[in-house]
Structure formats: structure tokens, C-alpha cells
Coordinates of C-alpha atoms in Angstrom, one line a residue:
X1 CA -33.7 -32.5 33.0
X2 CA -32.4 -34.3 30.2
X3 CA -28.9 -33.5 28.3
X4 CA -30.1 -32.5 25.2
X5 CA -32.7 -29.8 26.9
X6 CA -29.3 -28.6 28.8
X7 CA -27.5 -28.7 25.9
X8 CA -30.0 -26.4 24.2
X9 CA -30.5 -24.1 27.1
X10 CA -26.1 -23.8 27.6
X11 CA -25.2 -23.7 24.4
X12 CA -28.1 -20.9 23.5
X13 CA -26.7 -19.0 26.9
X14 CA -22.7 -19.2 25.3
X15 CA -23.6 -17.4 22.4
X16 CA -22.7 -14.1 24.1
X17 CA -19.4 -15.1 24.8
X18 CA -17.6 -13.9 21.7
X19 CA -13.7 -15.1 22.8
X20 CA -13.6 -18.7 21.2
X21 CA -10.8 -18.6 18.8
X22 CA -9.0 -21.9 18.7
X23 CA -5.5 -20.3 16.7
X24 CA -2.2 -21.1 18.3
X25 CA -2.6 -24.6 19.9
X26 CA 0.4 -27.1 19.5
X27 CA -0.9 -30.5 20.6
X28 CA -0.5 -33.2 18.5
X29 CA -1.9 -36.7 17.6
X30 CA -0.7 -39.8 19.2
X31 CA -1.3 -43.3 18.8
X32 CA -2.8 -43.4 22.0
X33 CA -4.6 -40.1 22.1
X34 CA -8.0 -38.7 20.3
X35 CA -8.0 -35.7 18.5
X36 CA -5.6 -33.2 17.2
X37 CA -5.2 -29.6 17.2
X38 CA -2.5 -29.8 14.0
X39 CA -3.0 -32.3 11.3
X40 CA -6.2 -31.5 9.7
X41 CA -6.3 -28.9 12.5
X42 CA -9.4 -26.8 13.7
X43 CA -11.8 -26.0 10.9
X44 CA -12.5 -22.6 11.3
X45 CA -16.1 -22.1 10.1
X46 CA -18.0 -19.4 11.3
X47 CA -21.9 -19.0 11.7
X48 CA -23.7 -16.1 9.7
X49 CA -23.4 -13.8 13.1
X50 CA -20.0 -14.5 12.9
X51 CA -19.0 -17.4 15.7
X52 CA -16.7 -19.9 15.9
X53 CA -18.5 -23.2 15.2
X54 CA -15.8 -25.4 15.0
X55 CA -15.8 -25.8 18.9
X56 CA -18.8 -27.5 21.3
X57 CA -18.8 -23.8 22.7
X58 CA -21.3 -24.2 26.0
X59 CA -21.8 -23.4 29.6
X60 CA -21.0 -25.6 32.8
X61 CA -24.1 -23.8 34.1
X62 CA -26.2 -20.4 33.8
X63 CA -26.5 -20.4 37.2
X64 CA -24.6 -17.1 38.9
X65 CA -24.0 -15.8 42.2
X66 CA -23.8 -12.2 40.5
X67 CA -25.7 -9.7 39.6
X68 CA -24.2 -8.4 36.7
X69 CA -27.3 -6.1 35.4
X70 CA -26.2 -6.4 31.3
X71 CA -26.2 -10.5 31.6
X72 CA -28.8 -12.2 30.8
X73 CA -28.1 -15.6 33.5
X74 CA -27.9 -12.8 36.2
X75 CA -28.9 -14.1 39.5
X76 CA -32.3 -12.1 39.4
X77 CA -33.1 -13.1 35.8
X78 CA -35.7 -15.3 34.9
X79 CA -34.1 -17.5 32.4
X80 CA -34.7 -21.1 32.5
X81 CA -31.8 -22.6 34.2
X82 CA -29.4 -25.9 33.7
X83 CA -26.7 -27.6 34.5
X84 CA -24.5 -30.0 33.3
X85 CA -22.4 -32.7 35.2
X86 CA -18.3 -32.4 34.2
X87 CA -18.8 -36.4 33.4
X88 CA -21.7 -35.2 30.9
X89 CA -19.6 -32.7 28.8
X90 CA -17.1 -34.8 28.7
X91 CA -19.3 -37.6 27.4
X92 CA -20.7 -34.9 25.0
X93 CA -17.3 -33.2 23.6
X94 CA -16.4 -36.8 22.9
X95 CA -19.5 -37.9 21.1
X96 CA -19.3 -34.8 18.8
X97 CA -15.7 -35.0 18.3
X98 CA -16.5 -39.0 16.9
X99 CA -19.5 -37.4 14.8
X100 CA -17.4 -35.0 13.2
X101 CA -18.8 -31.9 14.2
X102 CA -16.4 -30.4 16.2
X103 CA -12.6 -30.5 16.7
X104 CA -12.5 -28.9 20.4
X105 CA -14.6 -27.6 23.6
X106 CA -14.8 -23.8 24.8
X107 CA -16.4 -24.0 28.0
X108 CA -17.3 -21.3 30.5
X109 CA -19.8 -21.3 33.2
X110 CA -21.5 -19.0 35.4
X111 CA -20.0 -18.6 39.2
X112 CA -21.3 -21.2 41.6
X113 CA -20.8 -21.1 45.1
X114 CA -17.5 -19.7 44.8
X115 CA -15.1 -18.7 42.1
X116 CA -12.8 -22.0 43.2
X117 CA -15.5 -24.2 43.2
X118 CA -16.6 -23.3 39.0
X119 CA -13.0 -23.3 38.6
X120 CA -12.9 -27.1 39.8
X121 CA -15.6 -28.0 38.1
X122 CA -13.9 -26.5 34.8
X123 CA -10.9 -28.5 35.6
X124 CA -12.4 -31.4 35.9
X125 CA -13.8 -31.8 32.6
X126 CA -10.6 -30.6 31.3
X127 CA -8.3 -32.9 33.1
X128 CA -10.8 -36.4 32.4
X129 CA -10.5 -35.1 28.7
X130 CA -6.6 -35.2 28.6
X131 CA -5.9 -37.7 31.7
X132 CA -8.5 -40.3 31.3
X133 CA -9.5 -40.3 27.1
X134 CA -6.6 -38.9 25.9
X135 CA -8.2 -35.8 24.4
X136 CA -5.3 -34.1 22.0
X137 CA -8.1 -31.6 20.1
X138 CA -8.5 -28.1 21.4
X139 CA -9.9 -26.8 24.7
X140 CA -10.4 -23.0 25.8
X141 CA -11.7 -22.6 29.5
X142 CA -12.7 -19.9 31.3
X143 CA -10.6 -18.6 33.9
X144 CA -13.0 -17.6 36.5
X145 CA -11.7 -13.9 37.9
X146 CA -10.8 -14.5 41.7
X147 CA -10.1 -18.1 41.7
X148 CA -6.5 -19.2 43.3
X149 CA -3.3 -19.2 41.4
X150 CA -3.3 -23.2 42.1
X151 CA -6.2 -24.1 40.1
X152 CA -5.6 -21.4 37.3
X153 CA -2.3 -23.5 37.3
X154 CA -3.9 -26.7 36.7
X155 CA -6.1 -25.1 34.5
X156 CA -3.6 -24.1 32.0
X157 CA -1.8 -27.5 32.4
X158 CA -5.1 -28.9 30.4
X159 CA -6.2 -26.2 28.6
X160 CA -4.6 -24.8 25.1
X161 CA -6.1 -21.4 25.9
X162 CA -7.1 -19.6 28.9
X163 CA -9.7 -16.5 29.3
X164 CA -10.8 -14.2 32.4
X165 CA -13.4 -11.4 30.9
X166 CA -13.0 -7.9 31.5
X167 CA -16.6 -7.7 30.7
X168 CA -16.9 -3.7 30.9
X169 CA -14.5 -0.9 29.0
X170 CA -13.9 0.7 32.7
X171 CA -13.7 0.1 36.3
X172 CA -16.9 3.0 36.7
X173 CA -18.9 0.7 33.9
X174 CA -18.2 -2.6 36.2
X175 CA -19.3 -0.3 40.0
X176 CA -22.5 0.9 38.3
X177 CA -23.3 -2.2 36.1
X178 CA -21.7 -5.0 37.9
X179 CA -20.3 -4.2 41.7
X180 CA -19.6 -7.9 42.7
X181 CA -16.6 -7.2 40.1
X182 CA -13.5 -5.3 39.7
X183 CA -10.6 -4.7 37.3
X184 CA -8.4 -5.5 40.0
X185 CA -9.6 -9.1 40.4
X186 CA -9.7 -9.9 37.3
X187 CA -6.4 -8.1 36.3
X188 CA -4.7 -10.9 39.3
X189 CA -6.1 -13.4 37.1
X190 CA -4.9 -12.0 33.9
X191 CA -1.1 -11.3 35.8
X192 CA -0.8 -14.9 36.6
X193 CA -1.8 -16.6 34.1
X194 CA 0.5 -13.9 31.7
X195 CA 3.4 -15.3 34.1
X196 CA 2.8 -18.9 33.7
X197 CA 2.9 -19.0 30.0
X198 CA 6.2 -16.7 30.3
X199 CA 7.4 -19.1 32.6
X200 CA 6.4 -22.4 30.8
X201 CA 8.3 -20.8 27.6
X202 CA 11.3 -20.5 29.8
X203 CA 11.2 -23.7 31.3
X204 CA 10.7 -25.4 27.6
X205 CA 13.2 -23.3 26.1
X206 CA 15.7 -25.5 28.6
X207 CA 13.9 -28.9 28.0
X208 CA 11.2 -29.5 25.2
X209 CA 9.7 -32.7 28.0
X210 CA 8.9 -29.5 30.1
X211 CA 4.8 -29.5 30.9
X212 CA 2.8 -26.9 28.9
X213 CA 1.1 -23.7 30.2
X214 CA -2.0 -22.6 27.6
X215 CA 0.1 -22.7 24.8
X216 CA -2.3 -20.4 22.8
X217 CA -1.9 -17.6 25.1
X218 CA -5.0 -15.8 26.8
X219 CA -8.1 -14.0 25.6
X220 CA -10.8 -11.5 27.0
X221 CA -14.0 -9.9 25.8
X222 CA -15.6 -6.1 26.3
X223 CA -18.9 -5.5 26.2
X224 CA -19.6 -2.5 23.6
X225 CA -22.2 -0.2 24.1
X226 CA -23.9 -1.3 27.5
X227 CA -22.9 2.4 28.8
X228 CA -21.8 5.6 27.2
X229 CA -18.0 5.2 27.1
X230 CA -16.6 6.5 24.2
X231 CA -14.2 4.0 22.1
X232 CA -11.2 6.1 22.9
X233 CA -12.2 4.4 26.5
X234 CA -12.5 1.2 25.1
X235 CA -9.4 0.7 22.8
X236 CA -7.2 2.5 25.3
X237 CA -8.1 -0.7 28.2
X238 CA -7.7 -3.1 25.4
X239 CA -4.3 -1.4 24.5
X240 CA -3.2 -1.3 28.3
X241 CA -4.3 -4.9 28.5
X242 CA -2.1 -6.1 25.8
X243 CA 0.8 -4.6 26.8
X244 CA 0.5 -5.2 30.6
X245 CA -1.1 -9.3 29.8
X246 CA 0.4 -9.9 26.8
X247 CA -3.0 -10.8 25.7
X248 CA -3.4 -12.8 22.3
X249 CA -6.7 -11.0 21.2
X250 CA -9.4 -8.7 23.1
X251 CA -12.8 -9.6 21.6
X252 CA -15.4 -6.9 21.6
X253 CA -19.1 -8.1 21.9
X254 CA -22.0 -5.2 21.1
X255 CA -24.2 -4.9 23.7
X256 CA -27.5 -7.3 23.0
X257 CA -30.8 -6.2 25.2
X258 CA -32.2 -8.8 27.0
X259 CA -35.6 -9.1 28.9
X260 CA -36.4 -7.1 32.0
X261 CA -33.6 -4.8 31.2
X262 CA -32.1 -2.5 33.9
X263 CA -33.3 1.7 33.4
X264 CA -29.8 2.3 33.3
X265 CA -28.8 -0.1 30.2
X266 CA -29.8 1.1 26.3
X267 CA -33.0 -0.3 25.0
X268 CA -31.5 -1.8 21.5
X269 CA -28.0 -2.8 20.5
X270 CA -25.1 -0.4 19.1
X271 CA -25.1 -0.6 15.4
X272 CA -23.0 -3.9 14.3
X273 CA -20.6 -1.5 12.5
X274 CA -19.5 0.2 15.5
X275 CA -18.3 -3.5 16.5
X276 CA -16.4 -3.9 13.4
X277 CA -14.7 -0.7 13.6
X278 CA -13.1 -1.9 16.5
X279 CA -11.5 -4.9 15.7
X280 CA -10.1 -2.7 12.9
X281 CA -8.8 -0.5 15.5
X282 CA -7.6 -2.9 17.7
X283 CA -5.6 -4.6 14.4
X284 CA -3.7 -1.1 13.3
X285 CA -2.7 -0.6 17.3
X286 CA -1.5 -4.4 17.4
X287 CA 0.1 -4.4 13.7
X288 CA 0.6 -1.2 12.0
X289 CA 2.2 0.9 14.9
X290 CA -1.0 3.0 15.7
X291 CA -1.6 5.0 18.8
X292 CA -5.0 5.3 20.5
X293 CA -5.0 9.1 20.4
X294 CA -4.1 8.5 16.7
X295 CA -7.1 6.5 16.0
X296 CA -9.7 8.0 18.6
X297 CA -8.1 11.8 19.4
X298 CA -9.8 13.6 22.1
X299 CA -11.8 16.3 19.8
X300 CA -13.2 12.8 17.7
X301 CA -13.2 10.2 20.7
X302 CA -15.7 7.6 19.0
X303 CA -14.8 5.6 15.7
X304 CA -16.1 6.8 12.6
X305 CA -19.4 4.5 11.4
X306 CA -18.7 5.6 7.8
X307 CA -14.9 5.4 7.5
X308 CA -12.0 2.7 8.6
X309 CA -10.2 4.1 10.8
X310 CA -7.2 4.5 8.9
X311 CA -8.8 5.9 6.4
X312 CA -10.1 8.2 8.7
X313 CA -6.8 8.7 9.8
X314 CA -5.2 10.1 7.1
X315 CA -8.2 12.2 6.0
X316 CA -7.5 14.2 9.5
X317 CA -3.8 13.6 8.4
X318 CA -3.4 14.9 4.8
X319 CA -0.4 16.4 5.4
X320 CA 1.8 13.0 5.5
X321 CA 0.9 12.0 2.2
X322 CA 1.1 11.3 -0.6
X323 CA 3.9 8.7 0.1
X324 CA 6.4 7.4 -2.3
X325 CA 6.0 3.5 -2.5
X326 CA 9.2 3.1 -4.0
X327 CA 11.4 5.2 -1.1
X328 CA 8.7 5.3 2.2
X329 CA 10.1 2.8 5.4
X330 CA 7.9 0.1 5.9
X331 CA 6.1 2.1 8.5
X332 CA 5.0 5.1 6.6
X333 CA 3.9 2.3 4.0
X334 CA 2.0 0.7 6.6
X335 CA -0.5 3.7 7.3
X336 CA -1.7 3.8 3.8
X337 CA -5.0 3.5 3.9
X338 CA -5.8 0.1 1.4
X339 CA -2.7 -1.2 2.1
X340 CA -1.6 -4.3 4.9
X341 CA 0.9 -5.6 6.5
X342 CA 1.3 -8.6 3.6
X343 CA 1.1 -6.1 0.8
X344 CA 3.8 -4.1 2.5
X345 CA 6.2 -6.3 2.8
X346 CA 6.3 -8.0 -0.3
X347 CA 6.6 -4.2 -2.3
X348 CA 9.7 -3.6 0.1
X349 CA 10.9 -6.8 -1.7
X350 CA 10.1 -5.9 -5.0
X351 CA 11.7 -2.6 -5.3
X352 CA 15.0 -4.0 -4.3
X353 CA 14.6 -5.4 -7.9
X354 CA 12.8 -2.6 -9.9
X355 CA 10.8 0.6 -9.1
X356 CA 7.3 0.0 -8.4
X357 CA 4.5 1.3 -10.7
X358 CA 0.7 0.4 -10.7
X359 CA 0.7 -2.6 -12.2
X360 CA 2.7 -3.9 -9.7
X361 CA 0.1 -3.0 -6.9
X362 CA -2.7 -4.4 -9.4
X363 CA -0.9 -7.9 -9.2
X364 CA -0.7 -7.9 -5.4
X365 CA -4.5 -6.5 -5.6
X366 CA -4.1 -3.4 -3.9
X367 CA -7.4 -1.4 -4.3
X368 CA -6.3 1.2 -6.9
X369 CA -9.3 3.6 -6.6
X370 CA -8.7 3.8 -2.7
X371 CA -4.4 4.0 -2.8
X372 CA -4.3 6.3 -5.5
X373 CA -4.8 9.4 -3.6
X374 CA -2.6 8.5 -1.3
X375 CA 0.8 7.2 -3.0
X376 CA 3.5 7.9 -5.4
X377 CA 4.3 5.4 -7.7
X378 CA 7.4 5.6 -10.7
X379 CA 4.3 6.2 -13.1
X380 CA 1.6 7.9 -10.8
X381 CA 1.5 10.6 -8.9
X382 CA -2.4 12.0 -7.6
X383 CA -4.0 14.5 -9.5
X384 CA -6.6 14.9 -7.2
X385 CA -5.4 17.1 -4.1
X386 CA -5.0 15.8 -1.0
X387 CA -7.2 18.8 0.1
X388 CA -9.6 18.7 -2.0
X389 CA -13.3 18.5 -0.9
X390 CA -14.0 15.8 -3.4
X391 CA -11.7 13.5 -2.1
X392 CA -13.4 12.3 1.1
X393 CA -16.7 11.1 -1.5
X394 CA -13.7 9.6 -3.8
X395 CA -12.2 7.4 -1.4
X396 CA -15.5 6.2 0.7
X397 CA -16.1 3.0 0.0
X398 CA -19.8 2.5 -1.0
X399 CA -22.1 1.4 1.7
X400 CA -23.5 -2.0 1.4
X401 CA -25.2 -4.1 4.1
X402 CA -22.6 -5.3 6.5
X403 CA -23.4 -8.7 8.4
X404 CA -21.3 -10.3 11.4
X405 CA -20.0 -13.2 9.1
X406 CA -18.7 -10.4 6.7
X407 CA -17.2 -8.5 9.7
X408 CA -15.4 -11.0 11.5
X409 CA -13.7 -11.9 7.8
X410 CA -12.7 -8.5 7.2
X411 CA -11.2 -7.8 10.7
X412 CA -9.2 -11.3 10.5
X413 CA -7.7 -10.5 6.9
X414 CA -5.4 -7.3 7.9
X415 CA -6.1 -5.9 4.9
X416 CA -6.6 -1.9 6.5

């Protein structure tokens, strides 16, 4: 098989892979070296279903050992199978880079042989990029759950950014759909590469010449919707992850049918909103002080389709508001709904100079209509009752048709 039918069989099976940011690399250009993840930096441009595109984003191989009954490159599937050399996507991320069209490589694979043996093959490309061509631009590899803490540590000598998949919300989703797997595995994975980059930070803390350990952190990706787990579930593993990994993002991919589908899995996709609403979810719990149980109680344990969930929030919530801009702590502020983390702290800097009114919030372009309800202001306070029926059909934003390229923008601005 040639490498342009590879290439277009791999890079059509790393589509579902949703985890490619490229934020937080460090490396820089030398005179020597090719590439640069500073400078002009990664161009972050983003495809209409919401992908990173900035990156040669493919797969070693589709070839699996495992089973895994919601993957398409399953080891029963049918799917036309392909492989690349490490020597060919080497030769490949370097010919785009010189094109222009990319300034990095994600690459992930499915398991051959053994988890150490993808893992070395992963490497490999990796380390001939940096050793051998003097690749500076930006590379994310997969960290294949169950490989040795040796070659996850030569990975992340290489790589800016590291990411083992938790693929399923709960360790019952993985036993039913995908028994060759486990939370435990693939939380090893996560613990070590978690104390590498704590360690490399320690050890260049010290001495700046100290090597490098995935300076951008480490990533995973949930599958949403393959079974009935409620997002309660789901943000309350994502949550645990964070704290316990010191993950830099969980990504969360809807579920997407594919061919010969097992009885067990849903015949269509969860709406694309119910994606969306997580990644708002997962920002309030990472930025706005949120709790799961906050977001996703036990009598409502799914996301609202309708609502953001901070507007939902304080709909259940009514008591804690209105809230006075001009005398509310910065976290009160914070679970307004309309209002984000940027808007917040540049009004606790403005009224140390004058009390706020509305046409301050109209300059920061606050949404009026949506904050109104909610806030006090030195020349507003709500008319409308916080428990008034009318208020829910008052503060709804209108629906319009939602696509992937306009949720991944939302859920990256903050604004909640």
C-alpha cells in the first residue's frame, strides 16, 4: 500500500480522537533546529466539526489487539486496515511542516502486539523527529495504557504533551464495553506520567539545563453517550481525574455509530449539545469553584439540553441572588450566570475606583438581558422577581442551530 492510501485511511480513523490541543508547549527555535512551538506558534484553526487542524493528527496503525465494542478499528471490525512505518511519518510530518500546513504531529495508534511494542514504535518517530532532524514544533503522543514506566519516560522526554484515554465514564462502561481494559491500568499510566512532569518541574526549578518532561501537561478523552451513564457520572470521573492527575483538559467525544454495531451500544449519536454542555461543565468545576453535585444534583443527574449549566444553576438557586456587583467577593461574582472569569476580575478592579453601574458592564460586553435578573448594580436593581415564572422564558437564550465549530469556541472562551 502506498503512503498516501495510508495516509487517507489513518488520518480518516484519528478523527475520533478528540484530545489534540497543542496549548502549553515551550520549545523554541534554534539555528540548528526545524520548527517552533513559540514564535509564530501553533495556529489554532479548527475544522467545521470542531478539530484541531493545525496538527498532522494520524494513526501509527488501526490495527488492535482489543476488542473494544464502541471502536470502529476493533479487532473484529471490518475496516480496511494500514500501517505506517515510524521512518514514513517522520518523512511525512516533515514534508507538511515545509508545505506549511502544519506546525506539529498528534499521533496515536492502535495496540500491536503489546502495549510496549506501540509504545516503541511511538517513540521512535518522536525521538528521530527531535534527535536526528531537529524537530522543535509540537508533538502529542499517545501514552499507550499498560506500557512500562521506562518508555512512558522516554516518551515524555520527546513529546510536549502526553495522553492515556479513559475511553468510558466508569469502570462498569469499560467490563461491559471493553474488558481487555481497566481504570486501573490506565490510572498507572496517568500516576506516572502526573509524577514525571512534577518531578521535571522540580528538577528545573534547581537548574533550567534540566531535560524536559511533556511540558504541556497530560490529556484524556470520554466517550459520551456509548451507555446510559448519567453526566453526574461523567463529570464526577473527570473531576476525580483532575484532581488525582493533575490533568490539563478531559476532552469528551459523543458517541458516533459505526457499522456492525454491538446490540448493546445506541443506534445514533447523543445530540451534539449534550457534548457541549459538558465542556461548560467541566470549565465552571475547573474555573468558577463549582461542585459536581452543584452542577448535576442527584434529583437532576443529566445536564440540561436547553440551559448552561450555570444558568441552570441559579434557576434551582434563586435564593443567592440578586448579587451586588459593587460589594459580592469574586466568587459569588463568579456564579453569575453571563458573567466569566475575565469580566470578573476586571469589575473587582473597577470599583476600587468608582461604583459600578450598567454602562460599565455594557463596555466590558456583559450580556445585559441575561445579568439583569441576576445583579445589583449602583443604578439597577431587577424588577422582575427572581421567582417569577416568567423569568426562566426571559433569560433563555433563543435556540439557534448549534454546530461543533461553534461549540468548541464557546467552551474555549469562559465566557459562562
Amino acid at each position: 500500500m502506498d503512503v498516501r492510501k495510508k495516509l487517507e485511511i489513518l488520518a480518516d480513523a484519528a478523527k475520533y480522537d478528540a484530545s489534540c490541543s497543542s496549548s502549553g508547549g515551550k520549545r523554541k527555535a534554534s539555528k540548528e533546529g526545524l520548527g517552533s512551538v513559540e514564535g509564530m506558534g501553533i495556529c489554532h484553526s479548527y475544522t467545521p466539526d470542531g478539530r484541531c487542524v493545525s496538527l498532522l493528527k494520524i494513526l501509527l496503525t488501526n490495527f488492535c489487539i482489543y476488542d473494544c465494542q464502541y471502536c470502529i478499528n476493533r479487532i473484529s471490525s471490518d475496516t480496511a486496515r494500514a500501517r505506517f512505518t515510524p521512518a514514513e511519518v517522520v518523512q511525512l510530518t516533515l514534508d507538511f511542516y515545509k508545505r506549511n500546513y502544519i506546525e506539529g504531529l498528534f499521533l496515536s495508534s492502535g495496540v500491536i502486539k503489546s502495549p510496549d511494542y506501540t509504545m516503541e514504535q511511538l517513540i521512535e518517530v518522536a525521538r528521530t523527529l527531535r534527535e536526528v532532524h531537529g524537530f522543535q514544533g509540537y508533538i502529542h503522543l499517545k501514552a499507550v495504557p499498560g506500557a512500562s514506566k521506562e518508555l512512558i519516560d522516554e516518551a515524555g522526554r520527546h513529546a510536549d504533551r502526553l495522553s492515556a484515554n479513559i475511553e468510558l465514564p466508569t469502570e462498569g462502561d469499560l467490563k461491559k464495553l471493553a474488558p481487555e481494559k481497566s481504570f486501573a491500568v490506565t490510572g498507572e499510566t496517568m500516576k506516572e506520567i502526573s509524577t514525571r512532569v512534577e518531578q521535571a518541574k522540580a528538577e528545573r526549578e534547581e537548574s533550567p539545563k534540566a531535560p524536559k518532561f511533556a511540558p504541556a501537561g497530560q490529556s484524556t478523552q470520554m466517550i459520551v453517550g456509548a451507555t446510559p451513564t448519567p453526566d453526574a457520572a461523567i463529570l464526577d470521573t473527570a473531576s476525580r481525574l483532575y484532581t488525582r492527575f493533575k490533568l490539563k483538559r478531559v476532552y469528551y467525544s459523543a458517541y458516533s455509530p459505526i457499522p456492525l454495531v454491538d446490540a448493546r451500544l445506541p443506534a445514533k449519536s447523543p445530540p451534539l449539545v449534550r457534548e457541549h454542555r459538558l465542556y461548560q461543565a467541566d470549565w465552571l468545576l475547573r474555573f468558577y469553584g463549582f461542585r459536581v453535585d452543584e452542577l448535576a444534583p442527584p434529583e437532576h443527574p443529566d445536564l440540561s439540553l436547553e440551559l448552561d449549566p450555570k444558568l441552570a444553576w441559579a434557576l434551582r438557586r434563586r435564593e443567592s441572588f440578586p448579587v451586588d456587583v459593587n460589594r459580592a467577593p469574586r466568587e459569588s461574582l463568579l456564579r453569575v450566570p453571563g458573567m466569566g472569569v475575565r469580566t470578573v476580575d476586571r469589575l473587582l478592579r473597577i470599583r476600587r475606583w468608582h461604583r459600578i453601574t450598567l454602562a460599565d458592564l455594557a463596555r466590558l460586553r456583559v450580556p445585559l438581558t441575561r445579568v439583569k435578573p441576576f445583579i445589583v448594580t449602583a443604578d439597577h436593581r431587577p424588577t422582575l422577581l427572581l421567582d417569577s415564572s416568567r423569568l426562566v422564558e426571559k433569560v433563555k437564550p433563543a435556540p439557534t442551530q448549534l454546530s461543533l465549530f461553534t461549540a468548541a469556541q464557546e467552551a474555549r472562551s469562559g465566557e459562562l
